[in-house]
Coordinates of C-alpha atoms in Angstrom, one line a residue:
Chain A
M3 CA 121.8 100.5 89.9
S4 CA 121.3 102.4 93.1
T5 CA 123.6 101.6 96.0
I6 CA 120.7 100.6 98.2
L7 CA 119.1 98.3 95.6
N8 CA 122.5 96.7 95.1
E9 CA 123.0 96.2 98.9
V10 CA 119.5 94.8 99.4
L11 CA 120.0 92.3 96.5
H12 CA 123.4 91.3 97.8
A13 CA 122.0 90.7 101.3
N14 CA 119.2 88.7 99.8
R15 CA 121.6 86.5 97.9
N16 CA 123.4 85.7 101.2
Y17 CA 120.1 85.0 103.0
S18 CA 118.9 82.7 100.3
A19 CA 122.2 80.9 99.8
D20 CA 121.6 78.7 102.8
F21 CA 117.9 78.9 103.0
D22 CA 116.2 76.2 105.0
K23 CA 112.7 77.6 105.5
A24 CA 111.1 76.2 102.3
D25 CA 108.7 73.9 104.2
L26 CA 107.0 76.4 106.5
P27 CA 103.2 76.3 106.2
M28 CA 101.2 79.5 105.5
P29 CA 99.5 79.8 108.9
P30 CA 101.6 81.3 111.7
G31 CA 103.1 78.5 113.8
R32 CA 102.8 80.3 117.1
R33 CA 99.4 81.7 116.2
F34 CA 99.7 85.3 117.2
T35 CA 100.0 88.7 115.5
I36 CA 101.9 91.9 116.3
L37 CA 100.6 95.3 115.2
T38 CA 103.4 97.8 115.5
C39 CA 105.1 101.0 114.1
M40 CA 107.1 101.1 110.8
D41 CA 109.9 102.9 112.8
A42 CA 113.4 101.8 111.6
R43 CA 114.6 101.3 115.2
L44 CA 112.0 98.6 115.8
D45 CA 112.7 95.0 114.8
P46 CA 109.7 93.0 116.0
A47 CA 111.4 89.7 115.2
K48 CA 114.2 90.6 117.5
Y49 CA 112.4 92.5 120.3
A50 CA 109.7 89.8 120.6
G51 CA 111.7 86.7 119.6
L52 CA 110.2 85.6 116.3
S53 CA 111.6 83.2 113.8
E54 CA 110.3 82.9 110.2
G55 CA 106.9 81.2 110.3
D56 CA 106.0 82.2 113.9
A57 CA 103.7 85.2 113.7
H58 CA 102.0 87.8 111.5
V59 CA 103.5 91.3 111.7
I60 CA 101.5 94.3 110.7
R61 CA 103.3 97.7 110.6
N62 CA 102.3 101.3 109.7
A63 CA 103.1 104.8 110.8
G64 CA 102.4 104.7 114.5
G65 CA 101.2 101.1 114.7
R66 CA 97.7 102.4 114.6
A67 CA 94.5 100.3 114.4
T68 CA 93.5 101.7 111.0
E69 CA 90.9 100.1 108.7
D70 CA 93.8 98.5 106.9
A71 CA 95.2 97.0 110.1
I72 CA 91.7 95.7 111.0
R73 CA 91.5 94.2 107.5
S74 CA 94.8 92.4 108.1
L75 CA 93.9 91.3 111.6
V76 CA 90.6 89.8 110.5
I77 CA 92.3 87.9 107.7
S78 CA 95.0 86.8 110.3
Y79 CA 92.3 85.3 112.6
K80 CA 89.5 84.2 110.3
L81 CA 91.6 82.5 107.6
L82 CA 95.0 81.9 109.2
G83 CA 94.0 81.0 112.8
T84 CA 95.9 83.5 115.0
K85 CA 94.5 83.6 118.6
E86 CA 96.2 86.5 120.4
W87 CA 97.2 90.0 119.2
F88 CA 99.6 92.6 120.4
V89 CA 99.4 96.4 119.8
I90 CA 102.9 97.9 120.3
H91 CA 103.6 101.6 119.9
H92 CA 106.9 103.1 121.0
T93 CA 108.7 106.0 122.8
D94 CA 110.2 108.8 120.7
C95 CA 107.7 108.2 117.8
G96 CA 107.7 110.5 114.9
M97 CA 103.9 110.6 115.1
E98 CA 104.2 112.7 118.3
T99 CA 106.0 115.5 116.4
F100 CA 103.2 116.9 114.2
N101 CA 99.4 117.0 113.8
N102 CA 97.0 117.0 110.8
E103 CA 97.2 120.8 110.4
I104 CA 101.1 120.9 110.4
M105 CA 101.3 118.0 107.8
T106 CA 98.6 119.5 105.5
D107 CA 100.4 122.9 105.6
L108 CA 103.9 121.4 105.0
L109 CA 102.6 119.3 102.0
S110 CA 100.7 122.3 100.5
K111 CA 104.0 124.2 100.3
S112 CA 106.3 121.4 99.1
L113 CA 106.3 117.6 98.8
K114 CA 110.1 117.5 99.5
T115 CA 111.5 116.3 102.8
A116 CA 111.0 118.9 105.6
S117 CA 113.4 119.5 108.6
V118 CA 112.6 119.8 112.3
D119 CA 114.2 121.9 115.0
S120 CA 113.1 123.1 118.5
S121 CA 110.7 125.6 116.9
G122 CA 109.0 122.8 114.8
W123 CA 108.9 121.6 111.2
H124 CA 110.1 123.7 108.3
D125 CA 109.9 123.1 104.6
C126 CA 113.2 123.0 102.7
C127 CA 111.8 124.7 99.7
E128 CA 108.8 126.1 97.9
G129 CA 106.8 123.8 95.6
P130 CA 105.7 121.7 94.0
G131 CA 103.2 121.1 96.8
S132 CA 99.8 119.5 97.0
K133 CA 96.6 120.3 98.9
E134 CA 95.7 116.6 99.0
G135 CA 97.2 116.2 102.4
K136 CA 93.9 117.3 104.0
Y137 CA 92.1 114.3 102.7
I138 CA 94.3 112.0 104.8
N139 CA 93.9 111.5 108.5
W140 CA 97.6 111.2 109.6
L141 CA 96.6 109.6 112.9
T142 CA 99.2 111.4 115.0
I143 CA 99.8 110.6 118.6
K144 CA 99.8 112.8 121.7
D145 CA 100.4 110.2 124.4
Q146 CA 101.6 106.7 123.7
A147 CA 99.7 105.0 126.6
E148 CA 96.5 106.6 125.4
S149 CA 97.1 105.7 121.7
V150 CA 97.8 102.1 122.6
T151 CA 94.6 101.9 124.7
E152 CA 92.5 103.6 122.1
D153 CA 93.7 101.2 119.5
V154 CA 93.1 98.1 121.6
V155 CA 89.6 99.3 122.4
R156 CA 88.9 100.0 118.7
I157 CA 90.1 96.5 117.8
K158 CA 88.1 94.8 120.6
S159 CA 84.9 96.6 119.7
H160 CA 85.1 96.0 115.9
P161 CA 82.1 93.9 114.7
L162 CA 84.4 91.5 112.8
V163 CA 86.6 90.7 115.8
P164 CA 85.4 87.7 117.9
S165 CA 85.2 88.5 121.6
D166 CA 87.5 85.6 122.7
I167 CA 90.7 87.1 121.2
P168 CA 92.9 88.7 123.9
V169 CA 94.7 91.9 122.8
Y170 CA 97.8 93.0 124.7
G171 CA 98.9 96.7 124.8
Y172 CA 102.6 97.5 125.1
I173 CA 105.0 100.4 124.5
Y174 CA 108.5 99.6 123.2
D175 CA 111.2 101.8 124.7
V176 CA 113.7 102.7 122.0
K177 CA 116.3 103.6 124.7
S178 CA 116.2 100.2 126.5
G179 CA 114.7 97.8 124.0
R180 CA 112.1 96.8 126.7
L181 CA 108.4 96.2 126.2
I182 CA 106.4 98.1 128.8
E183 CA 102.9 97.0 129.5
V184 CA 100.0 99.6 129.2
P185 CA 97.7 98.3 131.9
A186 CA 94.6 100.2 130.7
A187 CA 95.1 98.7 127.3
T188 CA 95.7 95.2 128.5
A189 CA 92.6 95.5 130.7
A190 CA 90.5 96.7 127.7
G191 CA 91.9 93.9 125.6
R192 CA 91.0 91.1 128.0
V193 CA 88.6 88.4 127.1
A194 CA 85.4 89.1 129.2
Chain B
M13 CA 99.4 84.6 131.8
S14 CA 99.2 83.1 128.3
T15 CA 102.1 81.0 127.1
I16 CA 102.6 83.3 124.1
L17 CA 102.7 86.4 126.2
N18 CA 105.1 84.8 128.6
E19 CA 107.4 83.7 125.8
V20 CA 107.3 87.1 124.1
L21 CA 108.2 88.9 127.4
H22 CA 111.0 86.4 128.1
A23 CA 112.5 86.9 124.6
N24 CA 112.2 90.7 125.1
R25 CA 114.1 90.5 128.4
N26 CA 116.9 88.6 126.6
Y27 CA 116.9 91.2 123.8
S28 CA 117.0 94.2 126.1
A29 CA 119.6 92.7 128.5
D30 CA 122.5 93.6 126.2
F31 CA 120.8 96.4 124.3
D32 CA 123.2 98.7 122.5
K33 CA 120.9 100.6 120.2
A34 CA 119.9 103.4 122.5
D35 CA 121.5 106.2 120.4
L36 CA 119.9 105.4 117.0
P37 CA 118.3 108.6 115.5
M38 CA 114.6 108.6 114.5
P39 CA 115.2 108.9 110.7
P40 CA 116.2 105.7 108.9
G41 CA 119.9 105.6 108.5
R42 CA 119.9 103.9 105.1
R43 CA 117.0 106.1 103.9
F44 CA 114.7 103.6 102.3
T45 CA 111.4 101.9 103.0
I46 CA 110.0 98.4 102.4
L47 CA 106.2 97.8 101.9
T48 CA 105.6 94.0 102.2
C49 CA 103.1 91.4 103.4
M50 CA 102.4 90.5 107.1
D51 CA 103.0 86.8 106.2
A52 CA 104.8 85.0 109.1
R53 CA 107.3 83.4 106.8
L54 CA 108.7 86.8 105.7
D55 CA 111.3 88.5 107.8
P56 CA 112.2 91.7 105.9
A57 CA 115.2 92.4 108.2
K58 CA 116.6 89.1 107.3
Y59 CA 115.7 88.8 103.6
A60 CA 116.8 92.4 102.8
G61 CA 119.7 92.7 105.3
L62 CA 118.4 95.3 107.7
S63 CA 119.7 96.2 111.1
E64 CA 117.8 98.3 113.7
G65 CA 117.8 101.9 112.5
D66 CA 118.2 101.2 108.8
A67 CA 114.8 101.4 107.1
H68 CA 111.1 101.8 107.6
V69 CA 109.1 98.6 107.2
I70 CA 105.3 98.8 106.4
R71 CA 103.4 95.5 106.4
N72 CA 99.7 94.6 105.8
A73 CA 97.8 91.6 104.4
G74 CA 99.3 91.3 100.9
G75 CA 101.7 94.2 101.1
R76 CA 99.2 96.3 99.3
A77 CA 99.4 100.0 98.5
T78 CA 96.4 100.9 100.6
E79 CA 95.5 104.4 101.8
D80 CA 97.2 103.5 105.1
A81 CA 100.4 102.4 103.3
I82 CA 100.3 105.7 101.3
R83 CA 99.9 107.6 104.6
S84 CA 102.9 105.8 106.0
L85 CA 105.0 106.2 102.9
V86 CA 104.4 110.0 102.7
I87 CA 105.3 110.4 106.4
S88 CA 108.4 108.2 105.7
Y89 CA 109.6 110.6 102.9
K90 CA 108.3 114.0 103.9
L91 CA 109.2 113.9 107.6
L92 CA 111.8 111.2 107.8
G93 CA 113.7 111.5 104.6
T94 CA 113.6 108.1 102.9
K95 CA 114.6 108.3 99.2
E96 CA 113.8 104.9 97.7
W97 CA 110.9 102.5 98.3
F98 CA 110.4 98.7 97.7
V99 CA 107.0 97.0 97.1
I100 CA 107.5 93.3 97.9
H101 CA 104.7 90.7 97.6
H102 CA 105.4 87.0 97.8
T103 CA 104.6 83.5 96.4
D104 CA 102.0 81.3 98.1
C105 CA 100.2 84.3 99.6
G106 CA 97.0 83.8 101.5
M107 CA 95.5 86.7 99.6
E108 CA 95.4 84.4 96.5
T109 CA 93.1 81.9 98.2
F110 CA 89.9 83.9 98.4
N111 CA 88.0 87.0 97.1
N112 CA 85.6 89.6 98.5
E113 CA 82.6 87.4 98.0
I114 CA 84.0 84.4 99.7
M115 CA 85.3 86.4 102.7
T116 CA 81.9 88.3 103.1
D117 CA 80.1 85.0 102.9
L118 CA 82.4 83.2 105.5
L119 CA 82.1 86.2 107.9
S120 CA 78.3 86.3 107.6
K121 CA 78.1 82.7 108.8
S122 CA 80.7 82.8 111.6
L123 CA 83.6 85.0 112.8
K124 CA 85.5 81.9 113.9
T125 CA 88.5 80.6 112.0
A126 CA 87.6 78.8 108.8
S127 CA 89.4 75.9 107.2
V128 CA 90.5 75.3 103.6
D129 CA 90.8 72.2 101.4
S130 CA 91.0 71.5 97.7
S131 CA 87.3 72.5 97.3
G132 CA 87.8 75.9 99.0
W133 CA 87.2 77.6 102.3
H134 CA 84.7 76.2 104.8
D135 CA 83.3 77.7 108.0
C136 CA 83.9 75.6 111.2
C137 CA 80.6 76.5 112.7
E138 CA 77.5 78.5 112.6
G139 CA 77.5 82.0 114.2
P140 CA 77.9 84.4 115.6
G141 CA 78.6 86.0 112.2
S142 CA 78.5 89.5 110.9
K143 CA 77.5 91.1 107.6
E144 CA 80.1 93.9 108.1
G145 CA 82.6 92.0 105.9
K146 CA 81.0 93.6 102.8
Y147 CA 82.1 97.1 103.9
I148 CA 85.8 96.1 103.7
N149 CA 87.7 95.7 100.4
W150 CA 89.9 92.7 101.2
L151 CA 92.3 93.5 98.4
T152 CA 92.9 89.9 97.4
I153 CA 95.5 89.0 94.7
K154 CA 95.1 87.0 91.5
D155 CA 98.6 87.3 90.2
Q156 CA 101.6 88.5 92.2
A157 CA 103.4 90.2 89.3
E158 CA 100.2 92.1 88.4
S159 CA 99.5 93.1 92.1
V160 CA 103.1 94.4 92.5
T161 CA 102.9 96.4 89.3
E162 CA 99.5 97.8 90.2
D163 CA 100.7 98.9 93.6
V164 CA 103.9 100.5 92.3
V165 CA 101.8 102.4 89.7
R166 CA 99.4 103.5 92.4
I167 CA 102.2 104.8 94.6
K168 CA 104.0 106.6 91.8
S169 CA 100.8 108.3 90.6
H170 CA 99.7 109.5 94.0
P171 CA 99.5 113.3 94.2
L172 CA 101.5 113.4 97.5
V173 CA 104.4 111.3 96.2
P174 CA 107.2 113.3 94.6
S175 CA 108.2 112.2 91.1
D176 CA 111.9 111.7 92.0
I177 CA 111.4 108.7 94.3
P178 CA 112.3 105.3 92.6
V179 CA 109.9 102.4 93.6
Y180 CA 111.2 98.9 93.0
G181 CA 108.8 96.0 92.6
Y182 CA 109.8 92.5 93.7
I183 CA 108.3 89.1 94.7
Y184 CA 109.8 87.2 97.6
D185 CA 109.8 83.4 96.9
V186 CA 108.9 81.6 100.1
K187 CA 110.5 78.4 98.7
S188 CA 114.0 79.8 98.0
G189 CA 114.1 83.0 100.1
R190 CA 115.0 84.9 96.9
L191 CA 113.8 88.3 95.8
I192 CA 112.7 88.2 92.2
E193 CA 112.3 91.4 90.2
V194 CA 109.0 92.3 88.6
P195 CA 110.4 94.2 85.5
A196 CA 107.0 95.9 84.7
A197 CA 106.8 97.2 88.2
T198 CA 110.4 98.4 88.3
A199 CA 109.8 100.1 84.9
A200 CA 106.7 101.8 86.3
G201 CA 108.6 102.8 89.4
R202 CA 111.5 104.4 87.6
V203 CA 112.2 108.1 87.9
A204 CA 111.3 109.7 84.6

């Protein structure tokens, strides 16, 4: 068994040994949802003060308002009753280090993990690669305040999102652990 | 200011007050990724024993292997060096309570939160609704072991996923906090 699998199962045995959350209902108790990045340095339960049962958490590369995030948000509200949503991107995000062309080019040469230095991304090795990278929009980020605002606007203007849901836009600072408001996003996410 | 926003910012001030994670690097230290459901009862950091900096966490409604999850997984491996992935669905998932037809019908009548009882889902009120629900595949779940296995198979067979990444399939039991292996998924996720 892999070391990681062994460690995860060991941690899970400890967690479940004194488990006292069996009676939590399915709908989030505090009725809100966070959309944020998959980045390993972010723990939304810790940075936003969540206990099990409190809130939905949606995460993807960048914390972007993709079709899949919209699918999840609509289910979160329509079927499970959340009433406020957060979009939280973060400083030093990997999504700022490349663009669609760089990713497509890297994947076409090799699927293996690439390395990065001051001159950019470099593939470790030749092949096997795939040209399929061009069929994915990688949704990279140039400016965090802009990406948060764009994503809040996209969510607020979606035809399946009721107009009375406030959407708050924040950037998580990985150096300080602080949530920093993006005023343009919060303004766009306001209930009219 | 909303009560929830106030509480989240208060919790964040406490978290950042004694923040000691400023030097964590961008790539996940333990080099693995978890794809799991947005459900409020699930805290992957707790149920799998993660600290900040350890692992990527991708979450959506159901923990499904959507195009967006694949986008995130490929970035996780190709640019940030993760080497093992988990797909973790869970018992008592909201995605088992409806299907595409039910959701499309509910949204066409009203965007507001619906209620559920033993006879199924009911809309609270008439309009405003939207017919846009039919353009989204809601990716509902009939059987958790099947959905985990399907998603592991989909990930393993994606042209941008290298063959040497093991993918483990588990179900999180919300009544016990335990991770339960899905043997068919783990078999499908094995490195050949």
